[in-house]
Short mmCIF file of C-alpha atoms in Angstrom, two decimals:
data_model
loop_
_atom_site.label_atom_id
_atom_site.label_comp_id
_atom_site.label_asym_id
_atom_site.label_seq_id
_atom_site.Cartn_x
_atom_site.Cartn_y
_atom_site.Cartn_z
CA MET A 1230 -4.79 20.15 33.06
CA THR A 1231 -2.79 23.35 33.21
CA PHE A 1232 -0.55 25.22 35.60
CA SER A 1233 -1.01 28.91 36.31
CA LYS A 1234 1.26 31.43 37.96
CA ARG A 1235 0.38 32.05 41.57
CA GLY A 1236 1.07 35.67 42.35
CA SER A 1237 0.40 35.24 46.04
CA GLY A 1238 2.25 31.92 46.20
CA ALA A 1239 5.11 33.08 48.43
CA LEU A 1240 2.72 34.78 50.83
CA ALA A 1241 0.49 31.71 50.87
CA ALA A 1242 3.44 29.40 51.51
CA LYS A 1243 4.69 31.53 54.38
CA SER A 1244 1.16 31.86 55.75
CA ILE A 1245 0.56 28.12 55.87
CA LEU A 1246 4.04 27.24 57.12
CA PHE A 1247 3.93 29.94 59.80
CA SER A 1248 0.37 29.01 60.82
CA THR A 1249 1.42 25.39 61.06
CA SER A 1250 4.32 26.28 63.34
CA LEU A 1251 1.99 28.41 65.49
CA SER A 1252 -0.38 25.47 65.83
CA ALA A 1253 2.46 23.43 67.30
CA GLN A 1254 4.05 26.26 69.30
CA GLU A 1255 2.21 29.28 70.68
CA ASN A 1256 5.27 31.50 71.10
CA ALA A 1257 6.99 31.75 67.71
CA THR A 1258 10.61 32.76 68.07
CA GLU A 1259 12.71 34.86 65.69
CA GLU A 1260 14.51 31.65 64.71
CA THR A 1261 11.16 30.08 63.72
CA VAL A 1262 10.35 33.04 61.48
CA HIS A 1263 13.78 32.75 59.81
CA ASP A 1264 13.27 29.01 59.20
CA VAL A 1265 9.86 29.66 57.66
CA ASP A 1266 11.33 32.30 55.33
CA PHE A 1267 14.13 29.93 54.29
CA ILE A 1268 11.76 27.02 53.57
CA ALA A 1269 9.29 29.25 51.74
CA HIS A 1270 12.09 30.62 49.55
CA HIS A 1271 13.16 27.12 48.49
CA ILE A 1272 9.58 26.04 47.88
CA MET A 1273 8.80 29.02 45.69
CA SER A 1274 12.09 28.74 43.78
CA THR A 1275 11.30 25.11 43.02
CA GLU A 1276 7.74 25.98 42.07
CA GLU A 1277 8.88 28.66 39.63
CA SER A 1278 11.20 26.15 37.92
CA VAL A 1279 8.47 23.51 37.76
CA LEU A 1280 5.97 25.97 36.31
CA ALA A 1281 8.47 27.09 33.66
CA VAL A 1282 9.20 23.54 32.50
CA SER A 1283 5.58 22.39 32.66
CA ALA A 1284 4.56 25.35 30.49
CA VAL A 1285 5.89 23.55 27.39
CA ILE A 1286 3.80 20.43 27.98
CA PRO A 1287 0.85 20.26 25.53
CA ASP A 1288 -2.29 21.00 27.53
CA GLU A 1289 -4.64 18.80 25.51
CA ASP A 1290 -2.41 15.77 24.96
CA PRO A 1291 -3.56 12.93 27.25
CA ASP A 1292 -0.49 10.82 26.48
CA GLN A 1293 2.05 11.87 29.07
CA PHE A 1294 5.38 10.33 30.03
CA TYR A 1295 5.73 8.86 33.49
CA ALA A 1296 8.15 5.94 33.26
CA ILE A 1297 10.59 3.95 31.17
CA VAL A 1298 9.43 0.35 30.69
CA PRO A 1299 11.93 -2.44 29.78
CA LEU A 1300 10.35 -4.54 27.06
CA LEU A 1301 12.14 -7.88 27.13
CA ALA A 1302 14.31 -9.38 29.85
CA ASP A 1303 17.05 -10.25 27.35
CA SER A 1304 16.93 -6.94 25.50
CA GLY A 1305 20.30 -5.60 26.55
CA PRO A 1306 22.65 -3.34 24.60
CA SER A 1307 23.31 -4.68 21.13
CA MET A 1308 26.83 -5.84 20.28
CA SER A 1309 26.14 -5.71 16.56
CA SER A 1310 28.06 -3.60 14.10
CA PRO A 1311 26.92 -0.04 13.39
CA LEU A 1312 23.79 0.38 11.26
CA THR A 1313 22.42 -3.01 12.24
CA LEU A 1314 19.49 -2.77 14.62
CA ASN A 1315 18.65 -5.83 16.66
CA ASN A 1316 16.37 -4.91 19.50
CA LEU A 1317 13.69 -2.62 20.78
CA SER A 1318 14.88 -2.41 24.36
CA GLU A 1319 12.64 0.12 26.10
CA ALA A 1320 9.33 1.91 25.84
CA ALA A 1321 8.49 5.16 27.59
CA VAL A 1322 4.98 5.91 28.75
CA GLY A 1323 3.37 8.80 26.93
CA HIS A 1324 4.45 12.21 25.68
CA PRO A 1325 8.18 13.14 25.51
CA ALA A 1326 7.59 16.53 27.14
CA MET A 1327 6.11 14.83 30.19
CA LEU A 1328 9.17 12.63 30.67
CA ALA A 1329 11.36 15.69 30.31
CA TYR A 1330 9.33 17.33 33.05
CA GLN A 1331 9.78 14.29 35.30
CA ASP A 1332 13.49 14.10 34.50
CA PHE A 1333 13.86 17.76 35.39
CA LEU A 1334 12.28 17.22 38.79
CA PHE A 1335 14.36 14.20 39.70
CA VAL A 1336 17.66 15.19 38.07
CA GLU A 1337 17.90 18.97 38.19
CA VAL A 1338 16.04 19.67 41.44
CA GLU A 1339 17.56 18.81 44.81
CA SER A 1340 15.69 15.97 46.51
CA SER A 1341 15.14 18.06 49.64
CA ASP A 1342 13.66 20.91 47.58
CA LEU A 1343 11.44 18.50 45.69
CA ALA A 1344 10.25 16.90 48.92
CA ALA A 1345 9.47 20.32 50.37
CA TYR A 1346 7.62 21.33 47.22
CA ILE A 1347 5.45 18.18 47.11
CA THR A 1348 4.80 18.50 50.85
CA TRP A 1349 3.82 22.12 50.27
CA GLU A 1350 1.34 21.09 47.56
CA LEU A 1351 -0.16 18.49 49.88
CA VAL A 1352 -0.42 20.89 52.80
CA ARG A 1353 -1.90 23.62 50.63
CA CYS A 1354 -4.55 21.21 49.35
CA LEU A 1355 -5.31 19.25 52.50
CA GLY A 1356 -4.46 21.76 55.22
CA PRO A 1357 -7.65 23.86 54.94
CA LEU A 1358 -9.72 20.69 55.25
CA ALA A 1359 -8.16 20.00 58.64
CA ASP A 1360 -8.00 23.56 59.95
CA GLN A 1361 -9.88 26.52 58.50
CA ARG A 1362 -7.19 28.86 59.84
CA LEU A 1363 -4.88 27.49 57.14
CA SER A 1364 -7.20 28.54 54.32
CA TYR A 1365 -6.20 32.19 54.54
CA GLY A 1366 -3.95 33.30 51.67
CA THR A 1367 -3.96 29.98 49.81
CA ALA A 1368 -4.02 29.82 46.02
CA GLU A 1369 -6.71 28.26 43.82
CA ALA A 1370 -8.11 24.85 44.65
CA SER A 1371 -6.24 23.18 41.76
CA CYS A 1372 -2.95 23.18 43.66
CA PHE A 1373 -2.88 19.38 43.62
CA GLU A 1374 -1.93 19.31 39.93
CA ALA A 1375 1.84 19.09 40.40
CA VAL A 1376 1.60 16.04 42.64
CA TYR A 1377 -0.95 14.41 40.34
CA ARG A 1378 1.40 14.80 37.39
CA LEU A 1379 3.99 12.66 39.17
CA MET A 1380 1.61 9.73 39.47
CA PRO A 1381 1.15 6.85 36.94
CA TYR A 1382 -1.24 7.63 34.13
CA PRO A 1383 -4.07 5.10 34.66
CA SER A 1384 -5.41 4.97 31.10
CA VAL A 1385 -2.38 3.06 29.79
CA LEU A 1386 -2.70 0.20 32.26
CA PRO A 1387 -5.27 -1.93 30.34
CA TYR A 1388 -3.10 -1.77 27.23
CA MET A 1389 -0.04 -2.74 29.24
CA GLU A 1390 -1.89 -5.88 30.38
CA GLU A 1391 -2.91 -6.62 26.78
CA LEU A 1392 0.65 -6.31 25.55
CA ASP A 1393 1.77 -8.79 28.18
CA SER A 1394 -1.13 -11.19 27.64
CA TYR A 1395 -0.80 -11.43 23.87
CA SER A 1396 3.00 -11.47 23.68
CA GLY A 1397 2.84 -7.94 22.35
CA TRP A 1398 6.41 -7.08 23.32
CA GLU A 1399 7.78 -9.95 21.25
CA GLU A 1400 5.65 -9.01 18.24
CA ALA A 1401 6.73 -5.39 18.49
CA GLU A 1402 10.34 -6.51 18.76
CA LEU A 1403 10.06 -8.65 15.63
CA ILE A 1404 8.45 -6.09 13.35
CA PHE A 1405 10.72 -3.37 14.71
CA ARG A 1406 13.81 -5.35 13.76
CA ASP A 1407 12.53 -6.30 10.31
CA VAL A 1408 11.39 -2.85 9.27
CA SER A 1409 14.31 -1.04 10.87
CA GLU A 1410 16.77 -3.25 9.02
CA ALA A 1411 14.91 -2.53 5.78
CA MET A 1412 15.24 1.20 6.45
CA VAL A 1413 18.90 0.88 7.43
CA SER A 1414 19.59 -1.12 4.26
CA PHE A 1415 18.03 1.65 2.20
CA MET A 1416 20.10 4.28 4.03
CA LYS A 1417 23.28 2.33 3.32
CA LYS A 1418 22.48 2.06 -0.38
CA GLN A 1419 21.69 5.77 -0.59
CA GLY A 1420 24.80 6.78 1.33
CA ILE A 1421 22.84 8.23 4.27
CA ARG A 1422 24.82 8.06 7.51
CA LEU A 1423 22.94 7.20 10.68
CA ARG A 1424 23.62 9.66 13.49
CA THR A 1425 25.93 8.52 16.27
CA THR A 1426 23.92 10.01 19.12
CA SER A 1427 20.23 10.18 19.83
CA VAL A 1428 18.46 13.33 18.71
CA SER A 1429 15.18 14.46 20.22
CA SER A 1430 12.50 16.00 18.06
CA LEU A 1431 11.56 18.25 20.98
CA HIS A 1432 15.12 19.26 21.87
CA ASP A 1433 14.75 22.81 20.56
CA VAL A 1434 11.37 23.24 22.22
CA LEU A 1435 12.36 22.30 25.73
CA PHE A 1436 14.86 23.95 28.00
CA ALA A 1437 18.51 23.07 27.48
CA GLN A 1438 18.90 21.74 31.02
CA VAL A 1439 16.16 19.14 30.60
CA ASN A 1440 17.50 15.63 30.08
CA LEU A 1441 14.96 14.52 27.52
CA ARG A 1442 14.65 10.77 27.06
CA CYS A 1443 12.30 10.06 24.19
CA ALA A 1444 12.07 8.09 20.96
CA HIS A 1445 15.49 7.35 19.53
CA VAL A 1446 17.55 4.68 17.84
CA THR A 1447 21.35 4.70 18.07
CA GLN A 1448 24.20 3.04 16.19
CA ASP A 1449 24.76 0.38 18.84
CA GLY A 1450 21.24 -0.94 18.33
CA GLU A 1451 19.71 0.43 21.52
CA SER A 1452 16.28 1.90 20.96
CA ARG A 1453 13.48 3.46 22.92
CA VAL A 1454 10.01 4.52 21.82
CA PRO A 1455 7.04 6.17 23.53
CA LEU A 1456 4.66 3.54 24.84
CA THR A 1457 1.86 5.27 22.93
CA TRP A 1458 3.51 3.96 19.74
CA LEU A 1459 2.70 0.46 21.02
CA LEU A 1460 -0.96 1.25 21.72
CA PRO A 1461 -3.92 1.59 19.34
CA PRO A 1462 -4.18 3.02 16.75
CA ARG A 1463 -0.44 2.67 15.95
CA PHE A 1464 -0.03 -0.88 17.20
CA GLY A 1465 -2.24 -3.83 18.11
CA THR A 1466 -1.40 -7.40 19.04
CA HIS A 1467 -4.21 -9.03 17.04
CA VAL A 1468 -4.72 -6.78 14.01
CA PRO A 1469 -3.53 -7.12 10.40
CA PRO A 1470 0.26 -6.59 10.36
CA ALA A 1471 -0.08 -3.81 7.79
CA LEU A 1472 -1.74 -1.61 10.43
CA ASN A 1473 1.29 -2.04 12.69
CA TYR A 1474 3.65 -1.34 9.81
CA GLY A 1475 1.80 1.81 8.83
CA GLY A 1476 1.59 3.07 12.40
CA PHE A 1477 4.31 1.90 14.76
CA CYS A 1478 6.97 0.93 12.21
CA LEU A 1479 6.52 4.00 10.04
CA GLU A 1480 7.18 6.23 13.07
CA LEU A 1481 10.32 4.23 13.85
CA ALA A 1482 11.59 4.34 10.28
CA ALA A 1483 11.05 8.09 10.12
CA ALA A 1484 13.03 8.48 13.37
CA LEU A 1485 16.11 6.73 11.97
CA PRO A 1486 17.30 9.54 9.67
CA ARG A 1487 16.36 12.24 12.18
CA GLY A 1488 19.30 14.57 12.61
CA VAL A 1489 20.59 13.80 9.11
CA PRO A 1490 20.32 16.80 6.74
CA LEU A 1491 17.92 16.03 3.90
CA THR A 1492 18.89 16.87 0.33
CA ALA A 1493 17.72 20.38 -0.58
CA SER A 1494 16.77 19.40 -4.13
CA TRP A 1495 14.64 16.55 -2.80
CA LEU A 1496 12.83 18.87 -0.37
CA GLU A 1497 12.18 21.31 -3.21
CA CYS A 1498 10.67 18.48 -5.26
CA LEU A 1499 8.39 17.47 -2.37
CA GLU A 1500 7.26 21.07 -1.89
CA ARG A 1501 6.27 21.20 -5.56
CA LEU A 1502 4.41 17.92 -5.09
CA GLU A 1503 2.52 19.30 -2.07
CA PRO A 1504 2.90 23.13 -2.02
CA ARG A 1505 0.62 23.51 1.01
CA LEU A 1506 3.37 22.10 3.24
CA ALA A 1507 6.56 23.94 4.23
CA LEU A 1508 9.30 21.35 4.67
CA ARG A 1509 12.33 23.39 5.72
CA GLY A 1510 13.95 23.92 9.10
CA HIS A 1511 12.18 22.20 12.00
CA ASN A 1512 9.21 21.21 9.84
CA ASP A 1513 10.92 18.43 7.89
CA GLY A 1514 9.01 15.68 9.71
CA PRO A 1515 6.53 15.15 6.83
CA ALA A 1516 9.47 14.72 4.43
CA ARG A 1517 11.00 12.03 6.65
CA LEU A 1518 7.61 10.32 6.87
CA ALA A 1519 7.33 10.40 3.08
CA LEU A 1520 10.76 8.79 2.79
CA ALA A 1521 9.93 6.18 5.43
CA ALA A 1522 6.53 5.43 3.86
CA GLU A 1523 8.18 4.47 0.58
CA VAL A 1524 10.77 2.23 2.24
CA VAL A 1525 8.39 0.58 4.71
CA GLY A 1526 5.67 0.29 2.08
CA ALA A 1527 8.04 -1.59 -0.24
CA PHE A 1528 8.99 -3.90 2.65
CA VAL A 1529 5.32 -4.60 3.37
CA ASP A 1530 4.58 -5.23 -0.31
CA ARG A 1531 7.35 -7.85 -0.52
CA HIS A 1532 6.35 -9.65 2.66
CA LEU A 1533 2.61 -9.71 1.96
CA LYS A 1534 3.28 -11.84 -1.10
CA VAL A 1535 4.56 -14.70 1.07
CA GLY A 1536 2.19 -14.34 4.02
CA HIS A 1537 -1.46 -15.02 4.73
CA PRO A 1538 -3.46 -11.78 4.74
CA ILE A 1539 -5.54 -10.95 7.79
CA VAL A 1540 -8.79 -9.06 7.25
CA LEU A 1541 -10.85 -6.94 9.59
CA PRO A 1542 -14.49 -7.98 10.14
CA GLY A 1543 -16.68 -5.80 7.96
CA LEU A 1544 -13.68 -4.55 5.97
CA GLU A 1545 -12.93 -7.68 3.98
CA GLU A 1546 -12.60 -5.65 0.77
CA VAL A 1547 -9.84 -3.48 2.24
CA SER A 1548 -6.48 -5.03 1.37
CA GLU A 1549 -3.46 -4.97 3.67
CA GLU A 1550 -1.76 -2.57 1.25
CA MET A 1551 -4.69 -0.19 1.77
CA LEU A 1552 -4.61 -0.71 5.53
CA PHE A 1553 -0.94 0.28 5.56
CA PHE A 1554 -1.74 3.74 4.20
CA VAL A 1555 -4.87 4.06 6.34
CA SER A 1556 -2.75 3.46 9.43
CA ALA A 1557 0.02 5.72 8.15
CA CYS A 1558 -2.35 8.62 7.57
CA ALA A 1559 -4.06 8.08 10.92
CA GLY A 1560 -0.69 8.60 12.59
CA MET A 1561 -0.13 11.84 10.67
CA CYS A 1562 -3.40 13.37 11.80
CA ALA A 1563 -3.55 15.82 14.67
CA LYS A 1564 -6.36 17.62 16.41
CA ASN A 1565 -7.04 21.12 15.06
CA ASP A 1566 -4.06 20.88 12.68
CA PRO A 1567 -4.96 22.23 9.21
CA GLU A 1568 -1.80 20.69 7.71
CA ALA A 1569 -2.69 17.10 8.72
CA PRO A 1570 -4.32 16.06 5.40
CA TYR A 1571 -1.41 17.53 3.42
CA ARG A 1572 1.09 15.40 5.35
CA CYS A 1573 -0.92 12.34 4.40
CA ASN A 1574 -1.19 13.48 0.78
CA LEU A 1575 2.55 14.02 0.53
CA ALA A 1576 3.42 10.49 1.61
CA ALA A 1577 0.63 8.95 -0.48
CA ARG A 1578 1.21 10.93 -3.70
CA ASN A 1579 4.95 10.22 -3.60
CA SER A 1580 4.37 6.46 -3.29
CA ARG A 1581 3.71 4.23 -6.30
CA LEU A 1582 2.48 1.61 -3.85
CA PHE A 1583 -0.40 3.89 -2.86
CA ALA A 1584 -1.52 4.28 -6.46
CA GLN A 1585 -1.30 0.52 -6.97
CA ALA A 1586 -3.23 -0.27 -3.78
CA PHE A 1587 -6.08 2.13 -4.54
CA ASN A 1588 -6.04 1.71 -8.35
CA CYS A 1589 -5.46 5.41 -9.01
CA ALA A 1590 -5.50 6.28 -12.71
CA GLU A 1591 -2.14 7.22 -14.24
CA GLY A 1592 -1.73 10.98 -14.21
CA SER A 1593 -4.49 11.54 -11.64
CA TYR A 1594 -3.91 13.76 -8.62
CA MET A 1595 -2.94 10.86 -6.34
CA ASN A 1596 -0.90 9.13 -9.06
CA PRO A 1597 1.27 11.89 -10.58
CA SER A 1598 3.50 11.17 -13.54
CA GLU A 1599 6.55 12.51 -11.69
CA ARG A 1600 7.56 11.73 -8.13
CA CYS A 1601 10.49 12.63 -5.90
CA SER A 1602 13.16 9.94 -5.57
CA TYR A 1603 15.75 10.46 -2.86
CA ALA A 1604 19.23 11.08 -4.30
CA ASN A 1605 21.79 8.29 -4.07
CA HIS A 1606 24.88 9.81 -2.42
CA THR A 1607 27.03 6.80 -3.26
CA ARG A 1608 26.94 7.65 -6.95
CA LYS A 1609 29.55 10.06 -8.25
CA GLY A 1610 28.92 12.78 -10.79
#
């Protein structure tokens, strides 16, 4: 679903508004014409702003933000000390850019202008059905898109019911806390400081005035993730835990050091390990995933030794260690993205756990003799 510029939008707005006033009053006064011009100006100004913001929303991504969902009734702000994460307090439905779009409409746009704009979309779509005189000068038939984008996204509703039915929120809360604390413990040991404010991965892509509320974890323990991280394939309420660790928890762990500059020498090492990936500037996401994969993978390896493995029907020979990397790589894939397999290779090749899980021969491509260990900043010299 896409927006397009409507060159005749102002004329169409004035045409419909003026025709509507004529339908109610045969003798249009000069004051009526002035009111129509004023309303049309506000409508078109709002529409231009909405079109500009919506232009950065991925056209093919079906996962779009529409709401913030509290997860647990008792998940309030954490009173714990910094760098100790205790709760996953909120989930947001869908894609961060969509929530930014919604925030823009309800925060940056005056309520009266927004009401006029939505009314205008409704009139432009429904008006010609009631009166053919209103069809003159209207834009394309897809004018209902803006209003539709403000409505709940229906495809997430069955999964919402499943999360509630199978105590999914509680399970997500538990594995979030365990894996996040493992990542935080690693960051402490390595001397990596957790940021004090939330940082959005799309901040530089969206307009500065947009109040983007997306996946983040802060020092006080408050956290929020896109709801799509709690839906298949990243998370399931009755699947082997390793799939949830490789999907949902890996994304969370990679988000923790976001905003923290990564060591240049470590990035250079990773680029030598996988030269088909550029890891500098805004493209350091694969490097953070590689770091998170090692930490979360080690956590999973320790905990699987004391638990009872769960197998998938028909995949009994696939261990949970293997499932962890299967889920991790599934989350790194993207439609029509030629770099997707290299992101997976980077995390897998840099992990000894991957080589152990898949019995890769020493010195083979997926089990190199040298890997990239993140520098310990607490050591001097």
